[in-house]
XYZ file of C-alpha atoms in Angstrom:
633
model
C -99.701 -27.480 -20.254
C -97.358 -30.433 -21.245
C -97.741 -34.298 -21.135
C -100.362 -36.704 -22.640
C -104.087 -35.877 -21.800
C -106.865 -37.359 -20.888
C -109.157 -39.122 -19.240
C -110.320 -42.300 -16.621
C -113.956 -42.177 -15.974
C -115.042 -44.831 -12.903
C -118.353 -45.698 -11.476
C -119.431 -45.047 -8.194
C -118.425 -47.787 -5.715
C -115.976 -49.561 -4.143
C -114.365 -51.508 -7.573
C -114.388 -48.235 -8.639
C -111.882 -47.430 -5.642
C -109.636 -50.618 -6.102
C -109.385 -49.703 -10.147
C -108.477 -45.777 -9.866
C -105.579 -47.357 -7.203
C -103.921 -49.326 -10.804
C -104.858 -45.570 -12.771
C -103.881 -42.878 -10.052
C -100.088 -43.630 -10.143
C -100.087 -41.442 -13.458
C -102.998 -38.798 -12.417
C -102.936 -35.727 -11.737
C -106.715 -34.933 -11.648
C -109.517 -36.303 -9.887
C -113.550 -35.148 -9.999
C -115.560 -36.933 -7.468
C -118.552 -38.474 -8.079
C -121.002 -37.484 -5.079
C -119.986 -39.750 -2.421
C -116.089 -38.016 -2.872
C -115.520 -41.685 -4.930
C -113.525 -41.364 -7.911
C -115.690 -40.234 -11.355
C -112.743 -38.766 -13.456
C -109.071 -39.135 -12.756
C -106.699 -38.747 -15.179
C -104.806 -35.460 -16.093
C -106.060 -32.494 -17.990
C -104.915 -28.798 -18.693
C -107.215 -25.989 -17.200
C -110.652 -25.108 -18.329
C -110.435 -28.517 -20.027
C -112.952 -30.125 -17.626
C -116.302 -28.139 -16.501
C -118.348 -29.357 -14.250
C -121.788 -29.510 -13.299
C -123.574 -30.511 -10.207
C -127.095 -30.367 -9.030
C -128.129 -32.967 -5.653
C -126.034 -36.448 -6.924
C -126.557 -35.542 -10.624
C -123.116 -34.225 -12.592
C -122.158 -33.334 -15.901
C -119.506 -33.279 -17.038
C -118.387 -31.540 -20.393
C -114.636 -31.996 -21.452
C -113.043 -30.524 -23.764
C -113.253 -27.133 -26.171
C -116.875 -26.323 -24.899
C -118.113 -22.764 -24.158
C -119.942 -23.164 -21.692
C -120.147 -22.317 -17.384
C -119.911 -24.217 -14.259
C -122.828 -22.861 -13.272
C -124.358 -23.578 -16.226
C -123.983 -27.183 -16.679
C -125.241 -27.380 -13.080
C -129.014 -25.523 -14.351
C -128.661 -28.279 -17.206
C -128.191 -31.249 -14.229
C -130.738 -30.221 -12.934
C -132.810 -31.238 -15.445
C -131.831 -34.408 -16.032
C -133.729 -37.667 -14.592
C -133.798 -40.511 -15.936
C -129.717 -41.156 -17.885
C -130.572 -44.669 -19.179
C -132.432 -42.815 -21.306
C -129.368 -41.218 -23.946
C -132.441 -38.408 -24.987
C -132.541 -37.835 -21.426
C -128.640 -36.695 -21.396
C -128.157 -35.436 -25.174
C -131.690 -32.892 -23.751
C -129.375 -31.655 -21.844
C -126.050 -30.827 -24.020
C -129.083 -29.385 -26.360
C -127.115 -26.208 -27.852
C -124.252 -26.999 -26.840
C -121.491 -26.330 -28.906
C -117.228 -26.880 -29.946
C -115.871 -29.820 -30.358
C -116.151 -31.712 -26.782
C -116.452 -35.896 -24.136
C -120.498 -35.712 -22.130
C -119.932 -37.440 -18.840
C -123.269 -38.147 -16.883
C -123.594 -39.624 -13.396
C -126.957 -40.289 -11.494
C -126.951 -42.169 -8.219
C -123.367 -44.328 -9.291
C -123.806 -45.220 -13.071
C -122.977 -43.578 -15.910
C -123.880 -42.224 -19.561
C -120.851 -40.738 -21.664
C -120.448 -40.646 -25.283
C -117.821 -38.277 -27.668
C -117.747 -36.771 -31.212
C -120.096 -37.615 -34.445
C -117.228 -37.489 -36.320
C -114.082 -38.826 -33.305
C -112.315 -36.484 -32.942
C -113.350 -37.476 -29.021
C -113.670 -41.477 -28.630
C -114.470 -43.438 -25.798
C -112.961 -46.803 -24.463
C -113.771 -48.897 -21.765
C -112.306 -52.121 -20.257
C -112.318 -54.630 -16.997
C -109.541 -53.202 -14.298
C -109.265 -54.309 -11.181
C -112.948 -55.529 -11.457
C -114.339 -52.968 -12.288
C -115.648 -51.494 -16.167
C -113.909 -48.373 -16.411
C -113.943 -45.824 -19.550
C -111.317 -43.423 -21.025
C -110.340 -41.707 -24.005
C -107.160 -43.506 -24.602
C -107.186 -46.843 -25.441
C -103.472 -47.773 -23.950
C -104.447 -45.733 -20.447
C -107.450 -48.801 -20.068
C -104.308 -50.864 -22.501
C -101.740 -49.795 -19.607
C -104.111 -50.637 -16.859
C -104.296 -54.324 -17.535
C -100.871 -55.256 -19.307
C -102.940 -55.378 -22.807
C -101.103 -56.050 -26.247
C -101.664 -54.896 -29.183
C -103.721 -57.026 -31.004
C -101.342 -58.423 -34.549
C -104.432 -59.318 -35.932
C -105.615 -54.684 -35.702
C -102.067 -53.935 -36.848
C -102.336 -55.421 -40.077
C -104.925 -53.143 -40.550
C -102.995 -50.267 -40.322
C -100.703 -51.433 -42.865
C -104.749 -51.007 -45.178
C -104.415 -47.038 -43.710
C -104.424 -45.911 -41.093
C -107.005 -44.455 -38.909
C -108.373 -48.112 -40.449
C -111.392 -47.515 -42.942
C -114.446 -47.960 -42.576
C -115.788 -49.978 -40.955
C -112.443 -51.734 -39.629
C -112.299 -48.235 -37.311
C -114.127 -49.426 -34.157
C -111.361 -51.826 -33.694
C -108.899 -51.554 -30.587
C -105.932 -52.168 -30.736
C -105.518 -53.038 -27.455
C -106.548 -57.149 -26.324
C -108.827 -57.150 -23.796
C -110.531 -52.908 -24.628
C -113.441 -52.561 -26.588
C -114.235 -48.869 -28.706
C -116.839 -47.175 -28.530
C -119.218 -46.428 -31.711
C -119.084 -42.223 -32.357
C -122.755 -43.223 -33.244
C -122.465 -44.755 -29.530
C -123.245 -43.251 -26.585
C -121.623 -46.212 -23.292
C -124.135 -46.328 -19.592
C -121.973 -48.664 -16.812
C -124.278 -48.875 -14.096
C -124.413 -48.594 -10.726
C -123.350 -52.723 -10.430
C -120.436 -51.943 -13.011
C -122.164 -53.526 -15.914
C -121.491 -51.792 -19.602
C -123.960 -51.367 -22.467
C -124.847 -48.560 -25.635
C -127.219 -46.991 -26.644
C -127.246 -44.594 -29.446
C -126.726 -40.829 -29.595
C -126.461 -39.787 -33.574
C -127.708 -40.317 -36.355
C -126.730 -38.716 -39.622
C -129.349 -36.057 -41.107
C -130.821 -37.426 -43.861
C -129.257 -35.131 -47.089
C -132.767 -33.547 -48.318
C -131.970 -29.373 -48.177
C -131.595 -27.589 -50.901
C -128.286 -25.440 -50.085
C -129.570 -22.201 -49.948
C -131.988 -23.245 -47.807
C -129.333 -25.045 -45.534
C -126.563 -21.883 -45.791
C -127.954 -19.819 -42.977
C -126.933 -22.736 -40.353
C -124.321 -23.933 -41.855
C -123.487 -20.292 -41.316
C -123.790 -20.215 -38.065
C -122.869 -23.836 -37.353
C -119.081 -22.388 -37.997
C -119.597 -19.112 -36.754
C -120.015 -21.407 -33.552
C -117.874 -24.003 -34.127
C -114.770 -20.764 -34.110
C -116.317 -19.067 -30.968
C -115.881 -22.167 -29.610
C -111.746 -21.409 -30.464
C -111.252 -18.502 -29.441
C -114.038 -18.560 -26.863
C -111.197 -17.203 -23.419
C -109.231 -15.563 -25.226
C -105.759 -14.877 -25.107
C -104.392 -16.097 -28.535
C -104.881 -19.071 -30.447
C -103.060 -19.265 -34.046
C -104.002 -21.361 -36.816
C -103.022 -22.559 -40.237
C -103.097 -20.164 -43.180
C -102.314 -22.190 -46.783
C -103.901 -20.524 -49.814
C -106.771 -22.951 -49.315
C -110.667 -21.743 -49.410
C -110.226 -24.201 -45.803
C -108.448 -22.530 -43.475
C -108.154 -18.654 -44.917
C -111.915 -19.081 -44.373
C -111.382 -20.216 -40.518
C -108.884 -17.363 -40.284
C -111.572 -14.789 -42.016
C -113.285 -16.329 -38.958
C -111.483 -16.401 -36.630
C -109.965 -12.548 -37.030
C -113.479 -12.036 -36.949
C -114.647 -14.069 -33.473
C -111.811 -12.042 -31.268
C -112.537 -8.181 -33.282
C -115.974 -8.861 -31.733
C -116.598 -9.756 -28.955
C -112.660 -9.411 -27.444
C -111.423 -10.762 -25.172
C -108.517 -10.763 -23.437
C -105.419 -10.428 -25.630
C -106.734 -11.701 -28.907
C -104.316 -12.550 -30.559
C -104.395 -14.394 -34.094
C -100.799 -16.345 -35.547
C -101.111 -17.729 -38.354
C -98.857 -20.864 -40.304
C -97.420 -21.132 -44.033
C -95.339 -23.042 -44.827
C -94.365 -22.552 -48.704
C -94.266 -25.981 -51.044
C -90.871 -26.681 -52.812
C -92.704 -26.215 -56.202
C -92.494 -23.405 -58.223
C -96.274 -24.123 -59.888
C -97.997 -24.515 -56.152
C -99.208 -21.225 -55.997
C -100.617 -21.973 -53.026
C -98.657 -18.871 -51.290
C -99.336 -16.225 -53.368
C -103.396 -17.184 -52.135
C -102.277 -16.765 -48.789
C -100.329 -13.932 -48.996
C -103.585 -12.532 -50.105
C -105.589 -13.518 -47.326
C -102.349 -12.262 -45.265
C -103.280 -8.614 -46.787
C -106.224 -8.351 -45.850
C -105.302 -8.928 -42.176
C -103.167 -6.725 -40.813
C -103.579 -6.891 -36.831
C -102.905 -10.565 -36.836
C -99.017 -12.027 -36.839
C -97.522 -13.731 -39.975
C -95.010 -17.049 -39.832
C -93.785 -18.095 -42.781
C -90.485 -19.757 -41.893
C -87.908 -20.087 -44.820
C -88.234 -23.973 -47.450
C -84.151 -24.669 -46.199
C -85.411 -24.243 -41.798
C -88.702 -26.083 -42.507
C -89.396 -29.622 -42.496
C -88.895 -31.548 -45.274
C -91.614 -34.916 -44.975
C -90.452 -37.954 -43.122
C -87.286 -36.304 -41.419
C -86.127 -36.985 -37.720
C -86.877 -40.543 -37.790
C -84.914 -41.589 -34.573
C -86.686 -39.319 -32.912
C -90.262 -40.684 -32.774
C -88.676 -44.528 -32.708
C -88.353 -44.415 -28.416
C -91.270 -43.739 -25.989
C -91.098 -40.094 -26.825
C -95.253 -41.135 -29.018
C -98.312 -40.126 -27.683
C -100.919 -41.921 -29.612
C -102.850 -44.308 -28.279
C -102.887 -46.101 -31.678
C -100.614 -45.976 -34.625
C -101.284 -43.695 -37.340
C -100.215 -41.985 -40.779
C -98.585 -39.119 -38.200
C -95.069 -39.316 -37.903
C -94.463 -39.034 -41.663
C -95.153 -34.982 -40.555
C -93.976 -35.533 -37.000
C -90.143 -33.277 -37.908
C -92.986 -31.076 -38.687
C -95.730 -30.352 -35.886
C -92.485 -30.638 -33.428
C -91.089 -27.657 -35.046
C -95.261 -25.801 -35.514
C -95.325 -26.907 -32.172
C -92.402 -24.048 -31.297
C -92.993 -21.556 -33.499
C -96.454 -21.485 -32.668
C -96.289 -21.626 -28.703
C -93.278 -18.826 -28.823
C -95.676 -16.860 -29.617
C -98.197 -17.286 -26.539
C -100.840 -19.457 -28.954
C -102.927 -21.400 -26.726
C -105.512 -23.469 -30.203
C -104.048 -23.906 -32.919
C -106.819 -24.255 -36.520
C -106.695 -26.320 -38.864
C -108.533 -26.730 -41.521
C -109.214 -30.237 -41.350
C -113.002 -31.652 -42.346
C -113.631 -28.745 -45.389
C -113.271 -31.467 -48.370
C -115.124 -34.212 -46.500
C -118.009 -31.499 -45.573
C -118.580 -29.389 -48.620
C -116.499 -31.631 -51.857
C -118.895 -34.675 -53.583
C -117.116 -37.626 -53.873
C -117.616 -40.290 -57.417
C -120.372 -41.630 -55.727
C -122.903 -39.548 -55.099
C -122.686 -40.679 -59.267
C -124.345 -43.947 -58.126
C -127.313 -42.038 -56.140
C -127.871 -38.683 -58.601
C -128.220 -41.587 -61.995
C -131.216 -42.622 -60.425
C -133.009 -39.964 -58.578
C -132.461 -37.153 -60.984
C -131.468 -39.582 -64.087
C -130.989 -36.303 -66.941
C -129.650 -33.887 -64.082
C -126.515 -36.798 -63.607
C -125.934 -36.586 -67.363
C -124.834 -32.936 -67.219
C -122.718 -33.665 -65.125
C -122.259 -37.139 -65.906
C -121.307 -35.027 -69.490
C -119.308 -31.594 -68.099
C -116.511 -34.072 -66.099
C -116.180 -36.541 -68.626
C -114.853 -34.410 -69.933
C -112.677 -32.033 -68.071
C -111.475 -35.131 -66.402
C -111.434 -37.812 -69.680
C -112.638 -40.563 -67.947
C -113.284 -43.780 -69.984
C -116.783 -44.099 -70.611
C -117.371 -47.567 -70.951
C -115.814 -48.274 -67.763
C -117.910 -45.747 -65.926
C -120.981 -47.485 -67.130
C -120.496 -49.957 -65.352
C -119.815 -48.740 -61.630
C -123.009 -46.898 -62.141
C -124.910 -50.471 -63.643
C -123.677 -51.625 -59.561
C -125.615 -52.643 -57.451
C -123.765 -54.853 -54.960
C -124.932 -54.314 -50.999
C -122.596 -52.376 -48.775
C -121.841 -56.365 -47.484
C -121.292 -57.794 -50.684
C -119.045 -54.566 -51.677
C -116.709 -55.633 -48.374
C -116.430 -59.376 -49.130
C -115.907 -58.951 -53.183
C -113.270 -56.226 -51.122
C -111.882 -58.887 -48.879
C -111.176 -61.061 -52.017
C -109.659 -59.299 -53.976
C -107.364 -58.080 -50.916
C -104.514 -59.671 -51.817
C -104.264 -58.426 -55.629
C -101.587 -56.981 -56.989
C -103.802 -55.517 -60.325
C -107.927 -54.854 -58.516
C -109.864 -56.722 -60.043
C -113.277 -55.184 -59.248
C -114.029 -52.600 -62.130
C -115.255 -50.170 -59.096
C -111.265 -49.459 -59.589
C -111.216 -49.613 -63.346
C -107.214 -47.474 -63.997
C -108.907 -43.687 -65.254
C -112.439 -44.223 -63.519
C -113.629 -42.750 -60.703
C -115.148 -45.086 -58.200
C -118.539 -45.357 -57.097
C -118.659 -48.247 -55.123
C -119.589 -47.741 -51.435
C -115.334 -47.418 -51.120
C -112.607 -47.208 -52.590
C -111.160 -50.712 -52.854
C -107.419 -50.682 -50.255
C -105.830 -52.794 -51.623
C -102.675 -54.430 -48.335
C -99.216 -52.808 -49.588
C -96.776 -55.317 -51.544
C -94.447 -55.887 -48.178
C -98.016 -57.320 -46.566
C -97.046 -61.155 -45.735
C -99.913 -63.462 -46.611
C -100.603 -63.833 -42.587
C -101.092 -59.916 -42.476
C -103.341 -60.282 -45.626
C -105.102 -63.168 -44.611
C -105.838 -62.496 -41.191
C -106.993 -58.794 -42.960
C -109.262 -60.601 -45.186
C -110.449 -61.766 -42.366
C -111.274 -58.692 -40.591
C -112.970 -57.491 -43.747
C -114.931 -61.060 -43.760
C -116.166 -60.738 -40.021
C -117.318 -56.631 -41.057
C -118.969 -58.263 -44.247
C -121.831 -60.346 -41.838
C -122.701 -57.785 -39.924
C -121.823 -54.212 -40.893
C -124.296 -52.383 -42.603
C -123.449 -48.821 -44.216
C -123.506 -44.616 -42.949
C -126.344 -44.067 -44.609
C -128.734 -45.786 -47.211
C -126.724 -43.409 -50.275
C -123.226 -44.223 -51.954
C -122.609 -40.337 -51.526
C -123.920 -39.472 -48.203
C -122.551 -42.572 -47.202
C -119.059 -41.456 -48.430
C -118.975 -38.369 -46.679
C -119.816 -39.635 -43.910
C -117.021 -42.673 -43.945
C -114.626 -39.160 -44.776
C -115.300 -37.597 -41.859
C -114.648 -40.202 -39.798
C -111.921 -40.830 -41.656
C -110.001 -36.679 -41.104
C -112.290 -37.621 -37.054
C -109.122 -40.305 -36.042
C -106.534 -38.493 -38.041
C -106.586 -35.069 -36.003
C -107.793 -37.047 -32.438
C -103.573 -38.925 -33.787
C -101.999 -35.170 -34.590
C -103.955 -33.738 -30.852
C -102.413 -35.721 -28.695
C -98.660 -35.591 -29.844
C -98.952 -32.157 -29.559
C -100.777 -31.156 -26.875
C -97.825 -33.092 -25.656
C -95.933 -30.614 -26.495
C -98.070 -27.857 -25.384
C -100.646 -26.827 -27.869
C -103.794 -28.182 -28.451
C -105.164 -29.105 -31.943
C -108.600 -27.978 -33.291
C -110.530 -28.465 -36.549
C -114.005 -26.044 -36.260
C -115.699 -27.951 -39.960
C -115.571 -31.734 -37.656
C -117.459 -29.804 -34.190
C -120.416 -31.512 -34.149
C -123.050 -28.989 -35.332
C -121.504 -28.213 -38.318
C -121.935 -31.501 -39.509
C -124.822 -32.261 -38.523
C -125.706 -28.003 -40.429
C -123.095 -28.722 -44.012
C -125.081 -32.950 -43.820
C -128.016 -32.795 -44.451
C -127.640 -30.466 -47.887
C -128.729 -32.515 -50.903
C -125.163 -34.635 -51.485
C -125.611 -33.196 -55.708
C -125.035 -29.913 -54.549
C -122.296 -29.485 -52.162
C -120.874 -28.883 -55.141
C -121.601 -27.507 -58.926
C -119.151 -28.372 -62.143
C -117.134 -25.133 -62.531
C -117.833 -23.961 -59.122
C -115.609 -25.141 -56.118
C -116.885 -25.692 -52.601
C -119.671 -23.147 -53.870
C -121.206 -24.453 -49.844
C -118.233 -22.958 -47.482
C -117.820 -20.393 -50.646
C -121.529 -18.428 -49.957
C -121.288 -19.701 -45.892
C -118.377 -17.322 -45.619
C -119.280 -15.290 -48.219
C -119.498 -11.325 -46.151
C -116.023 -12.051 -43.849
C -113.953 -13.712 -46.400
C -112.550 -11.173 -48.811
C -114.319 -11.931 -53.023
C -111.156 -11.737 -54.511
C -109.740 -14.170 -51.224
C -112.698 -17.000 -51.997
C -111.862 -16.181 -56.478
C -109.470 -18.843 -56.124
C -110.407 -22.838 -57.751
C -107.251 -25.007 -57.738
C -106.020 -26.157 -55.109
C -102.098 -26.869 -53.948
C -100.130 -30.368 -55.279
C -96.792 -31.524 -53.106
C -95.731 -34.474 -55.851
C -92.972 -32.620 -55.651
C -92.493 -31.923 -52.153
C -92.762 -34.948 -51.502
C -89.815 -36.892 -54.119
C -87.759 -34.334 -52.791
C -88.727 -35.773 -49.056
C -87.585 -39.249 -49.116
C -85.631 -38.469 -51.477
C -83.520 -36.196 -48.951
C -84.874 -39.036 -46.235
C -84.800 -41.960 -48.169
C -81.511 -43.809 -46.148
C -83.260 -43.093 -42.821
C -86.032 -44.823 -43.475
C -84.544 -48.155 -45.577
C -82.643 -47.867 -41.788
C -85.276 -48.002 -40.368
C -87.006 -50.755 -41.217
C -84.219 -52.665 -41.788
C -84.518 -53.414 -37.460
C -88.409 -54.164 -38.575
C -90.490 -54.924 -35.394
C -92.933 -55.688 -37.981
C -91.214 -57.453 -40.090
C -90.478 -59.930 -36.227
C -94.269 -60.215 -35.921
C -94.766 -61.995 -39.599
C -96.467 -58.994 -40.864
C -94.106 -57.331 -43.265
C -91.026 -58.819 -45.490
C -88.413 -55.845 -44.519
C -86.249 -56.870 -47.800
C -89.954 -56.356 -49.770
C -90.485 -52.637 -47.918
C -86.380 -51.476 -48.982
C -86.766 -53.028 -52.029
C -90.072 -49.816 -53.136
C -87.829 -47.006 -51.101
C -84.449 -48.648 -53.236
C -86.999 -47.745 -56.706
C -88.109 -45.367 -59.098
C -91.442 -43.834 -58.369
C -92.918 -41.810 -60.841
C -96.189 -40.474 -58.172
C -96.902 -40.544 -54.367
C -99.469 -42.919 -55.015
C -96.316 -45.397 -55.706
C -95.437 -45.389 -51.932
C -98.971 -44.825 -50.582
C -98.889 -46.656 -47.919
C -95.075 -45.662 -47.313
C -96.492 -43.266 -44.016
C -99.400 -46.642 -42.702
C -96.169 -48.511 -42.106
C -93.709 -46.094 -41.372
C -96.180 -45.497 -38.807
C -97.496 -49.105 -37.539
C -94.283 -49.684 -37.181
C -92.837 -47.009 -34.962
C -96.389 -47.067 -32.414
C -95.534 -50.679 -32.306
C -92.548 -50.298 -31.335
C -93.011 -47.788 -29.030
C -96.145 -49.284 -27.581
C -94.613 -52.289 -26.381
C -91.338 -50.826 -24.258
C -94.040 -48.595 -22.951
C -95.831 -51.747 -21.717
C -91.848 -52.881 -20.364
C -93.435 -56.471 -22.542
C -90.331 -57.208 -24.091
C -90.139 -56.990 -28.413
C -91.648 -59.226 -30.821
C -91.436 -63.163 -31.898
C -91.367 -63.784 -34.715
C -95.511 -65.587 -34.806
C -98.357 -66.554 -38.032
C -101.449 -65.384 -37.836
C -102.955 -68.508 -37.344
C -106.013 -69.849 -39.711
C -108.473 -69.231 -37.270
C -108.387 -65.791 -37.873
C -110.467 -65.621 -41.261
């Protein structure tokens, strides 16, 4: 099935029927409440929605999950109190994959997505009824909502949005449900949320946690291959994607589902020093029963190619995202893989987030294990040339999460960061990275984002008490929302995207391991390597390098610079008062020694193209120049 994949959840009552009338013109599929009124309404491919029923109880799993309707019906029979989050979650115990869970009892509905945000929920009042959906643009279209320009400004900072801004919806009048929360809509149409997921405490030694990581990864990949047919996967040569390829091949060999086949895709860097190709070829040699596709570099699109094709209303995403940099590549990937019969494409997103340690963990480690931390810091300083003074100042930093957010907000528009957490040459051990607005952001845009951060600082709490675990969780959420964007793009072309590392059971198993033990100086992703040992050949696991793509970045920018300049010559973000298009052109036409020199380009480009497409889809006129009011901060 090609086209947008989406669903809405309707309450059981006359108001729900009225909302269904508004939503039905774009829908192709319906699932009814026991009353016969519409419960689920939208468009989805065969097998995407599985429903179980027991009397007046309904349970639906929407997404990728190897469960049958009969199994769900048996689980539905155990559901007693839909107002109790734990009762609803009990019926989902043991389910694997990546999915939304929806339950209905006596007219009330409870629904939730996934911990990573790959599966999200939004809600809005449509025709008098509180309606939930997995895509915010479907609700926005139903209520005639316009984009929120404050949130658009934040997408210039980073896209997907960083925590704690990532639970803000870009559409006015549409609310996002936090990924850790479920949404309850009672029979009278009132909505409230309750927490369904709490991150694990990282108390396990890595060897003790290894069996659960191994089992969770196997189950996550099995959820992708279940049902047979052809699946495809990236084979970059890195440990993450390589592991998934071998796990998928092993699962197909073990279960022998009908028509099972694995197709891998590897694109070659133009940099002869990049050794990804060598390691990918080595891995492919151990997968003789799979088909390996390696496009000729002359036929594989560069980043930022074919921008004209993305500026209409064909961009099928409900919020801005940096995927537009890869738009032409995603189109070619879909063409190559669907042409070989693939129904699902696996990618390695989430591997870095779960099986690496980020510098903030050192802030925790020096307090819990000072002698071990000293040895680790000494080793890493020697290999990475960290300056001692700035590092010590960061390790001594005692700011709370709210204080850090406030400092971030206050320094948002400063060209060179004043915070010690970002001194050049030293890694940040703060609660996060003090991202800066791009040099082309207007003062109004900077003020709007500063206001959002200061608002968040008043109530936001870290995702975990320790900085290392908090950072890992924040990165998982960013990765999950990035995958969600890519899946919307490729699903519209008939090819769903899956990142098994971001499935809930894998996240829980990996993040239960002590943060400091997820990485060891001198070893690359030791937990993942040991989890797949015996499935991935030892000579493939010996790799300790990671491909670097600055050469490809510069070539893409050089080749597509004129098209980028032309795109921003008529910028809708500039009309809205959020960017200075002359400053964008100056940056594009300047000399940039590293990709970081234009690290904000993808977010700004994605926001620009999305804003144009979203305005076209809603039928609203283009933006007039605006000034964000002082009250916004």
